């Protein structure tokens, strides 16, 4: 029996043994080619449009941006003595009296113009756009059927995802949605606590004591706080990986996550779905994440005449998982090129808007972003860049300047990024000789030595080699050792070399490498230079 026939038979047997009937209390799951097993999902092939795209922009925006105090605010505000706790006391009062549900009510987004923002992102060079569907704070940012705590019922009282999607489609960008809410079960456990010291010592925070009945006469009358905080269970401490001693969620919690996520998929037909989870939501203690992905793939197949164009992301993937979904690396880059398409997600500052990067000038520069992008693309990856959005729905002037600088570089060099593929060797120079391990989901940003003019990255497209050189050499000479005559990796002779933004340049190819003489005068870009080699 051939390998392909054996594989197809195995998949058929798997399909026959997996029930296709919807679980009790769940939205109907789309049936088709994929069933919720890793073996079945491994039939997945990353669509070429995503491999061509290389660069996306993400609006990681929700109610936690309103206080302008950074990421994980809704957890940190219940951690006595933390930065978020102190900011909350100063801005709103004690979390026993003004909880995160009240922060939601403060978030009105009066200046949010999704069309204007997406138009800017496209001009900068984004080839796809991501919006946040929900975060660990458990608030859905759409007209959710299964979560009353949503952006239509409260806060801005607008369907955030619907408006983002309309803007993305209008500007011709594939639309992605990030889903983070599976972790609310443990993430919000700090809200079960109370201060240990001070005048409010022993006074429970709002999540422990509030009930639906307590809302009478208040802005949230008719809503159950426990549907937001989901803390009617014993605390076990934040455990990011579900198998690490987590208090097991209830079947109702799994079903609610499935229904909310499927509802989102069915309403907005996203081209990409990002799960902020190790592998998939609830894996490996429950199959819900696999159930959602199988539904998504089957639905996408049906809507696209049998051609799968969807992309799903998960973190900390093993080889088996990388056959079924796309590996996402958070704030990091692997040291070596990868055989399969992957993505880095990173941010100009803090994931949720924080005033301190603006005030203290620690946003990533356009130079840093572009250098990361070059390295990522040479290793067969894409970059998803979060541009933090303020609670009022705008980005600040320093972020706008960074985006303008990225756009200027893209205007000259975008042909060396979009639609390219990795080469047999991803680069050369000192930076290629150092292995910097990933830390869990990623987190190895900023650990490399500064790039030199000997540090280069290579990509190819349509028979052309693009050599990205990170720094301008002081003597005006670039030596590419990988293009030495007789080198088996790049064996063909060089016929023509251009500097993007400046035109043809003089070169010589010897046994020592390809030596390029750069033109004197104004540089096309101070960020980096790109040589187009035929």
Coordinates of C-alpha atoms in Angstrom, one line a residue:
X1 CA 0.0 0.0 0.0
X2 CA 1.4 3.5 -0.9
X3 CA 2.1 6.0 1.8
X4 CA -0.6 8.4 0.5
X5 CA -3.2 5.7 0.3
X6 CA -2.3 4.5 3.8
X7 CA -2.5 8.0 5.1
X8 CA -5.9 8.7 3.5
X9 CA -7.3 5.4 4.9
X10 CA -6.0 6.4 8.4
X11 CA -7.7 9.8 8.1
X12 CA -10.9 8.2 7.0
X13 CA -10.9 5.8 9.9
X14 CA -10.3 8.8 12.3
X15 CA -13.2 10.6 10.7
X16 CA -15.5 7.6 11.3
X17 CA -14.5 7.3 14.9
X18 CA -15.0 11.0 15.8
X19 CA -18.6 12.1 16.4
X20 CA -19.9 14.8 14.1
X21 CA -22.8 15.6 16.3
X22 CA -22.5 18.9 18.1
X23 CA -21.7 18.7 21.8
X24 CA -24.5 19.5 24.2
X25 CA -25.0 23.3 24.4
X26 CA -22.6 24.0 21.5
X27 CA -23.0 25.8 18.2
X28 CA -23.1 23.3 15.3
X29 CA -19.6 22.6 14.0
X30 CA -19.0 22.8 10.3
X31 CA -18.3 19.3 8.9
X32 CA -15.9 18.5 6.1
X33 CA -12.4 17.4 5.3
X34 CA -11.0 18.1 8.8
X35 CA -11.9 16.5 12.1
X36 CA -10.6 17.7 15.4
X37 CA -7.5 15.5 15.6
X38 CA -3.9 16.5 15.0
X39 CA -3.6 13.8 12.4
X40 CA -6.5 15.2 10.4
X41 CA -5.5 18.8 10.8
X42 CA -2.0 17.9 9.6
X43 CA -3.5 17.9 6.1
X44 CA -3.1 21.7 6.3
X45 CA -0.9 23.6 3.9
X46 CA 0.0 27.3 4.6
X47 CA -1.6 29.4 1.9
X48 CA 0.8 31.2 -0.5
X49 CA -0.8 34.5 0.1
X50 CA 0.4 34.4 3.7
X51 CA 3.9 33.4 2.7
X52 CA 3.9 36.4 0.3
X53 CA 2.6 38.9 2.8
X54 CA 5.5 39.0 5.3
X55 CA 4.2 42.0 7.3
X56 CA 1.0 42.7 9.2
X57 CA -0.1 45.3 11.7
X58 CA -2.1 44.5 14.8
X59 CA -4.5 46.7 16.9
X60 CA -4.1 45.0 20.3
X61 CA -6.8 47.3 21.6
X62 CA -9.5 46.9 24.3
X63 CA -10.6 48.3 27.6
X64 CA -7.2 47.7 29.3
X65 CA -5.9 50.5 27.1
X66 CA -8.1 53.0 28.8
X67 CA -5.9 53.5 32.0
X68 CA -2.8 53.9 29.8
X69 CA -0.8 51.8 32.3
X70 CA 0.3 48.8 30.2
X71 CA -0.4 45.2 29.6
X72 CA -2.3 42.8 31.9
X73 CA -3.8 45.8 33.7
X74 CA -7.0 43.9 34.6
X75 CA -5.0 41.3 36.5
X76 CA -2.3 43.7 37.9
X77 CA -4.8 46.1 39.4
X78 CA -5.7 43.3 41.9
X79 CA -2.1 42.6 42.8
X80 CA -1.4 44.8 45.9
X81 CA 1.7 46.9 45.4
X82 CA 2.0 46.4 41.6
X83 CA 2.4 49.2 39.1
X84 CA -1.2 48.7 37.9
X85 CA -2.5 48.5 41.4
X86 CA -0.8 51.8 42.3
X87 CA -2.0 53.4 39.1
X88 CA -5.6 52.2 39.7
X89 CA -5.6 53.6 43.3
X90 CA -4.5 57.0 42.0
X91 CA -6.8 57.1 39.0
X92 CA -10.0 55.3 40.1
X93 CA -9.8 54.3 43.8
X94 CA -9.6 50.9 45.6
X95 CA -10.4 47.8 43.6
X96 CA -13.0 46.7 46.2
X97 CA -15.0 49.7 45.2
X98 CA -14.0 50.4 41.6
X99 CA -13.3 47.1 39.8
X100 CA -12.3 46.3 36.3
X101 CA -15.9 46.2 35.3
X102 CA -16.0 49.9 36.1
X103 CA -12.9 50.5 33.9
X104 CA -14.9 49.0 31.0
X105 CA -17.6 51.6 31.6
X106 CA -14.9 54.3 31.4
X107 CA -13.8 53.1 27.9
X108 CA -15.8 55.1 25.3
X109 CA -13.3 55.4 22.4
X110 CA -14.7 58.7 21.2
X111 CA -12.0 59.4 18.6
X112 CA -11.7 55.9 17.1
X113 CA -11.7 56.0 13.3
X114 CA -11.0 52.4 12.1
X115 CA -10.9 53.4 8.4
X116 CA -8.3 56.1 9.0
X117 CA -6.1 53.8 11.0
X118 CA -6.3 50.9 8.5
X119 CA -5.6 53.2 5.6
X120 CA -2.4 54.4 7.5
X121 CA -1.4 50.8 8.2
X122 CA -1.7 49.8 4.5
X123 CA 0.3 52.8 3.4
X124 CA 3.0 51.8 5.9
X125 CA 3.2 48.4 4.1
X126 CA 1.0 46.1 6.1
X127 CA -0.2 43.2 3.9
X128 CA -2.8 42.0 6.5
X129 CA -4.5 43.6 9.5
X130 CA -5.3 42.1 12.9
X131 CA -7.8 43.2 15.5
X132 CA -8.2 41.9 19.0
X133 CA -11.4 40.0 19.6
X134 CA -11.0 39.6 23.3
X135 CA -8.2 39.5 25.8
X136 CA -7.8 37.6 29.1
X137 CA -10.1 40.3 30.6
X138 CA -12.9 38.2 29.0
X139 CA -14.8 41.1 27.3
X140 CA -15.8 40.3 23.7
X141 CA -15.3 43.2 21.3
X142 CA -18.2 42.4 19.1
X143 CA -21.9 41.9 19.3
X144 CA -21.4 38.5 21.0
X145 CA -24.3 36.1 21.4
X146 CA -22.6 34.3 24.3
X147 CA -20.9 37.0 26.3
X148 CA -23.1 39.8 27.6
X149 CA -20.0 41.7 28.6
X150 CA -19.3 43.0 25.1
X151 CA -18.5 46.2 23.4
X152 CA -22.0 46.7 22.0
X153 CA -23.7 46.4 25.3
X154 CA -21.2 48.6 27.2
X155 CA -18.1 50.7 26.9
X156 CA -18.0 52.2 23.3
X157 CA -21.3 50.5 22.5
X158 CA -20.0 49.7 19.1
X159 CA -19.3 46.4 17.3
X160 CA -15.5 46.8 17.3
X161 CA -14.8 43.7 15.1
X162 CA -17.5 44.6 12.6
X163 CA -16.0 48.1 12.1
X164 CA -12.4 46.8 11.9
X165 CA -13.4 44.1 9.4
X166 CA -15.3 46.6 7.2
X167 CA -12.2 48.9 7.1
X168 CA -9.8 46.0 6.4
X169 CA -12.0 44.7 3.5
X170 CA -12.4 48.2 2.1
X171 CA -8.6 48.6 1.9
X172 CA -8.0 45.1 0.5
X173 CA -6.3 43.6 3.6
X174 CA -6.8 40.1 4.8
X175 CA -8.5 40.3 8.2
X176 CA -7.3 38.6 11.4
X177 CA -8.7 38.3 14.9
X178 CA -6.8 37.4 18.0
X179 CA -8.5 35.4 20.8
X180 CA -7.0 35.4 24.3
X181 CA -10.0 34.7 26.6
X182 CA -9.4 31.0 27.4
X183 CA -7.0 32.1 30.3
X184 CA -9.6 34.2 32.1
X185 CA -10.2 31.2 34.4
X186 CA -6.8 31.5 36.1
X187 CA -5.7 35.0 34.9
X188 CA -8.4 36.8 36.9
X189 CA -7.7 34.9 40.1
X190 CA -6.0 37.9 41.7
X191 CA -9.4 39.5 41.7
X192 CA -10.5 36.9 44.3
X193 CA -8.1 38.4 46.8
X194 CA -7.9 41.3 49.2
X195 CA -5.2 43.7 50.4
X196 CA -3.0 42.2 53.1
X197 CA -1.9 45.6 54.5
X198 CA -3.2 49.1 54.8
X199 CA -6.7 50.6 55.5
X200 CA -8.4 48.1 53.2
X201 CA -6.7 45.0 54.6
X202 CA -9.0 42.0 54.3
X203 CA -11.6 43.8 52.3
X204 CA -12.5 41.6 49.3
X205 CA -11.9 42.9 45.8
X206 CA -15.1 43.2 43.7
X207 CA -14.8 39.9 41.8
X208 CA -15.1 37.8 44.9
X209 CA -18.3 39.3 46.2
X210 CA -20.3 40.9 43.4
X211 CA -23.5 39.2 42.1
X212 CA -26.0 40.1 39.5
X213 CA -28.3 41.4 42.2
X214 CA -25.7 43.9 43.4
X215 CA -26.1 45.8 40.1
X216 CA -29.5 47.2 40.9
X217 CA -29.4 51.0 40.3
X218 CA -25.9 50.9 38.9
X219 CA -24.6 51.2 35.3
X220 CA -24.2 47.5 35.0
X221 CA -27.7 46.6 36.2
X222 CA -28.9 43.3 34.7
X223 CA -25.4 41.9 34.1
X224 CA -23.7 39.2 36.2
X225 CA -20.1 40.2 37.1
X226 CA -19.2 36.5 37.3
X227 CA -19.8 36.2 33.6
X228 CA -16.9 38.6 33.2
X229 CA -14.6 37.5 36.0
X230 CA -15.5 33.7 36.0
X231 CA -14.1 33.3 39.6
X232 CA -16.7 31.1 41.2
X233 CA -14.0 28.5 41.7
X234 CA -11.0 27.9 44.0
X235 CA -7.8 29.7 43.0
X236 CA -4.7 27.8 42.0
X237 CA -2.4 30.6 40.9
X238 CA -1.6 31.7 37.3
X239 CA -0.7 28.6 35.3
X240 CA -0.1 29.4 31.6
X241 CA 0.1 25.8 30.4
X242 CA -3.2 24.1 31.2
X243 CA -1.6 20.8 32.3
X244 CA 0.5 22.5 35.1
X245 CA -1.8 21.9 38.0
X246 CA -4.6 24.1 36.9
X247 CA -8.0 24.0 38.6
X248 CA -9.9 22.3 35.7
X249 CA -12.5 24.5 34.0
X250 CA -16.0 23.3 33.9
X251 CA -17.6 21.9 30.7
X252 CA -19.8 25.0 30.6
X253 CA -16.6 27.1 30.5
X254 CA -15.2 25.1 27.5
X255 CA -18.6 25.3 25.7
X256 CA -18.8 29.0 26.3
X257 CA -15.4 29.5 24.8
X258 CA -16.3 27.3 21.8
X259 CA -19.6 29.1 21.2
X260 CA -18.0 32.6 21.5
X261 CA -15.2 31.8 19.1
X262 CA -17.3 30.0 16.6
X263 CA -19.8 32.9 16.7
X264 CA -17.0 35.3 15.9
X265 CA -15.8 33.1 13.0
X266 CA -19.3 32.7 11.6
X267 CA -20.0 36.5 11.8
X268 CA -16.7 38.0 10.4
X269 CA -15.1 35.2 8.4
X270 CA -11.6 36.1 9.4
X271 CA -8.7 35.1 7.2
X272 CA -6.5 34.6 10.2
X273 CA -7.1 33.6 13.8
X274 CA -4.5 33.9 16.5
X275 CA -4.8 32.0 19.8
X276 CA -2.7 33.4 22.7
X277 CA -2.1 29.9 24.0
X278 CA 0.6 27.3 24.3
X279 CA -0.4 25.2 21.2
X280 CA -4.2 25.7 21.3
X281 CA -6.8 26.8 23.9
X282 CA -7.0 24.2 26.8
X283 CA -4.6 21.8 25.1
X284 CA -3.9 19.1 26.2
X285 CA -6.5 18.8 29.0
X286 CA -9.4 19.4 26.6
X287 CA -10.2 19.1 22.9
X288 CA -12.0 22.5 22.5
X289 CA -9.2 24.2 20.7
X290 CA -9.0 21.4 18.1
X291 CA -12.8 21.6 17.7
X292 CA -12.7 25.3 16.9
X293 CA -9.8 24.9 14.3
X294 CA -11.6 22.0 12.5
X295 CA -14.8 24.1 12.3
X296 CA -12.8 27.1 11.0
X297 CA -10.9 25.1 8.4
X298 CA -14.0 23.4 7.1
X299 CA -15.9 26.6 6.9
X300 CA -13.1 28.3 5.1
X301 CA -12.9 25.5 2.6
X302 CA -16.6 25.7 1.8
X303 CA -16.5 29.5 1.5
X304 CA -13.5 29.4 -0.8
X305 CA -14.6 26.7 -3.3
X306 CA -12.5 24.0 -1.7
X307 CA -9.2 26.0 -1.4
X308 CA -8.1 26.5 2.1
X309 CA -6.9 30.1 2.6
X310 CA -7.1 30.3 6.4
X311 CA -4.3 30.7 8.9
X312 CA -4.3 29.7 12.6
X313 CA -1.5 30.6 15.1
X314 CA -0.4 28.9 18.3
X315 CA 2.7 29.2 20.5
X316 CA 5.3 26.7 21.7
X317 CA 4.5 24.2 19.0
X318 CA 6.0 20.8 18.6
X319 CA 6.7 19.4 15.1
X320 CA 3.4 17.6 15.1
X321 CA 1.5 20.8 15.8
X322 CA 3.5 22.7 13.1
X323 CA 1.9 20.4 10.5
X324 CA -1.6 21.6 11.5
X325 CA -1.2 25.3 12.5
X326 CA 1.4 28.1 12.1
X327 CA 3.9 28.7 14.8
X328 CA 3.8 32.1 16.5
X329 CA 6.9 33.4 18.4
X330 CA 6.1 36.2 20.9
X331 CA 8.7 39.0 20.9
X332 CA 11.5 36.8 19.6
X333 CA 13.1 35.3 16.6
X334 CA 14.6 31.8 16.2
X335 CA 18.3 31.7 15.4
X336 CA 18.0 29.6 12.3
X337 CA 15.7 29.5 9.3
X338 CA 12.6 27.4 9.6
X339 CA 11.3 24.8 7.1
X340 CA 7.7 26.0 7.5
X341 CA 6.2 29.4 7.5
X342 CA 6.0 31.0 10.9
X343 CA 5.3 34.4 12.5
X344 CA 6.8 36.7 15.1
X345 CA 4.4 38.9 17.0
X346 CA 5.9 42.0 18.5
X347 CA 5.0 45.5 19.7
X348 CA 6.3 49.0 19.5
X349 CA 5.9 49.4 23.2
X350 CA 3.6 47.6 25.7
X351 CA 0.9 45.3 24.3
X352 CA -1.9 47.4 25.9
X353 CA -1.3 51.1 25.6
X354 CA 1.1 52.5 28.2
X355 CA 2.0 56.1 28.5
X356 CA 5.5 55.4 29.7
X357 CA 7.1 54.4 26.3
X358 CA 5.8 57.7 25.0
X359 CA 6.9 59.7 28.0
X360 CA 10.3 58.0 28.4
X361 CA 11.1 57.4 24.7
X362 CA 11.4 53.6 24.7
X363 CA 9.3 52.7 21.7
X364 CA 11.0 50.5 19.1
X365 CA 12.5 52.7 16.4
X366 CA 11.7 52.2 12.7
X367 CA 15.3 51.0 12.4
X368 CA 14.7 48.3 15.0
X369 CA 11.4 47.2 13.4
X370 CA 12.9 47.0 9.9
X371 CA 16.0 45.1 11.1
X372 CA 13.8 42.6 12.9
X373 CA 11.6 42.2 9.8
X374 CA 14.6 41.6 7.5
X375 CA 15.9 38.9 9.9
X376 CA 12.5 37.3 10.2
X377 CA 11.8 37.2 6.5
X378 CA 15.2 35.7 5.7
X379 CA 14.3 32.8 8.1
X380 CA 10.9 32.1 6.3
X381 CA 8.8 34.1 8.7
X382 CA 6.3 37.0 8.9
X383 CA 6.2 39.9 11.3
X384 CA 3.0 41.0 13.0
X385 CA 3.6 44.4 14.6
X386 CA 1.3 45.8 17.3
X387 CA 0.9 49.6 17.3
X388 CA -0.6 50.4 20.7
X389 CA -3.9 52.3 20.5
X390 CA -4.9 54.7 23.2
X391 CA -8.2 54.2 25.0
X392 CA -9.8 57.0 23.0
X393 CA -9.1 55.1 19.8
X394 CA -6.1 57.0 18.4
X395 CA -2.3 56.4 18.2
X396 CA 0.1 59.0 19.5
X397 CA 2.4 61.2 17.4
X398 CA 5.6 59.3 18.2
X399 CA 4.0 56.1 16.9
X400 CA 2.9 57.9 13.8
X401 CA 6.5 59.1 13.2
X402 CA 7.8 55.6 13.5
X403 CA 5.2 54.4 11.0
X404 CA 6.1 57.1 8.6
X405 CA 9.8 56.1 8.8
X406 CA 8.8 52.5 8.1
X407 CA 6.8 53.6 5.1
X408 CA 9.7 55.6 3.8
X409 CA 12.0 52.5 3.9
X410 CA 9.2 50.4 2.3
X411 CA 8.8 52.9 -0.5
X412 CA 12.3 52.1 -1.6
X413 CA 12.8 48.5 -0.5
X414 CA 9.5 46.7 -0.4
X415 CA 10.3 44.5 -3.5
X416 CA 13.0 42.8 -1.4
X417 CA 10.4 41.8 1.3
X418 CA 7.0 41.0 -0.2
X419 CA 6.7 37.8 -2.2
X420 CA 10.2 36.6 -1.4
X421 CA 11.3 33.2 -0.3
X422 CA 14.3 32.2 1.9
X423 CA 17.6 31.1 0.3
X424 CA 19.7 28.0 1.1
X425 CA 21.7 30.2 3.4
X426 CA 19.7 32.9 5.3
X427 CA 22.6 35.2 5.9
X428 CA 26.2 35.8 6.9
X429 CA 28.2 37.8 9.3
X430 CA 28.8 37.7 13.1
X431 CA 25.1 37.7 13.9
X432 CA 24.6 34.3 12.1
X433 CA 27.2 32.6 14.3
X434 CA 25.5 33.1 17.6
X435 CA 22.6 31.0 18.9
X436 CA 20.2 32.9 21.2
X437 CA 17.6 30.4 22.6
X438 CA 14.0 31.3 22.8
X439 CA 12.6 31.6 26.3
X440 CA 9.3 29.8 26.3
X441 CA 7.0 31.4 23.7
X442 CA 9.9 33.6 22.5
X443 CA 11.2 36.6 24.4
X444 CA 14.8 36.8 23.1
X445 CA 14.4 40.3 21.6
X446 CA 17.2 42.7 22.2
X447 CA 19.7 40.0 23.1
X448 CA 21.8 40.2 19.9
X449 CA 24.9 42.2 19.5
X450 CA 24.6 45.4 17.4
X451 CA 24.6 44.6 13.7
X452 CA 27.7 45.4 11.6
X453 CA 28.2 46.1 7.9
X454 CA 29.3 42.4 7.6
X455 CA 25.9 41.3 8.8
X456 CA 23.6 40.4 5.9
X457 CA 20.4 38.5 5.2
X458 CA 19.4 36.9 1.9
X459 CA 16.0 36.3 0.2
X460 CA 15.1 35.5 -3.4
X461 CA 12.3 36.1 -5.9
X462 CA 11.9 35.5 -9.6
X463 CA 15.5 34.5 -10.1
X464 CA 16.9 37.6 -8.2
X465 CA 18.8 37.5 -5.0
X466 CA 18.3 40.3 -2.5
X467 CA 21.1 41.0 -0.1
X468 CA 20.0 43.0 2.9
X469 CA 23.0 44.7 4.6
X470 CA 22.2 46.0 8.1
X471 CA 24.8 48.8 8.3
X472 CA 26.4 51.1 5.8
X473 CA 30.1 50.3 5.5
X474 CA 32.4 53.2 6.4
X475 CA 34.7 52.5 3.4
X476 CA 31.8 52.2 0.9
X477 CA 32.5 48.5 0.1
X478 CA 30.3 45.5 0.7
X479 CA 31.8 42.1 0.6
X480 CA 29.4 39.1 0.3
X481 CA 31.4 36.0 1.0
X482 CA 28.5 33.7 0.2
X483 CA 28.7 34.8 -3.5
X484 CA 32.4 33.9 -3.9
X485 CA 33.2 32.2 -7.2
X486 CA 33.0 28.5 -6.9
X487 CA 30.7 28.6 -3.8
X488 CA 28.3 25.7 -4.2
X489 CA 25.5 27.5 -2.4
X490 CA 25.2 30.3 -4.9
X491 CA 26.9 28.8 -7.9
X492 CA 25.8 31.1 -10.7
X493 CA 27.9 34.0 -11.9
X494 CA 26.6 37.5 -11.0
X495 CA 25.6 39.6 -14.0
X496 CA 24.2 42.8 -12.5
X497 CA 24.0 44.5 -9.1
X498 CA 21.7 47.4 -8.2
X499 CA 21.4 49.3 -5.0
X500 CA 17.7 49.8 -4.4
X501 CA 16.9 53.4 -4.5
X502 CA 20.1 54.3 -6.4
X503 CA 20.5 52.1 -9.5
X504 CA 23.4 50.1 -10.9
X505 CA 26.6 49.8 -8.9
X506 CA 30.1 48.5 -9.7
X507 CA 31.1 45.0 -8.6
X508 CA 33.6 42.3 -9.0
X509 CA 33.2 38.6 -8.2
X510 CA 36.3 36.7 -7.0
X511 CA 37.2 33.6 -5.0
X512 CA 36.9 35.8 -1.9
X513 CA 33.3 37.0 -2.6
X514 CA 31.2 39.6 -4.4
X515 CA 32.7 43.0 -3.7
X516 CA 30.3 45.9 -4.4
X517 CA 31.3 49.5 -4.5
X518 CA 28.5 51.7 -3.2
X519 CA 27.9 55.1 -4.7
X520 CA 29.0 58.2 -2.9
X521 CA 26.5 60.9 -1.8
X522 CA 23.1 60.6 -0.3
X523 CA 22.0 57.2 1.0
X524 CA 18.6 55.8 -0.1
X525 CA 17.9 55.0 3.6
X526 CA 19.9 55.3 6.8
X527 CA 18.1 52.2 8.2
X528 CA 19.7 49.6 5.9
X529 CA 20.7 49.0 2.3
X530 CA 19.5 46.4 -0.2
X531 CA 21.4 45.0 -3.1
X532 CA 19.5 43.5 -6.0
X533 CA 21.6 40.8 -7.6
X534 CA 21.0 39.1 -10.9

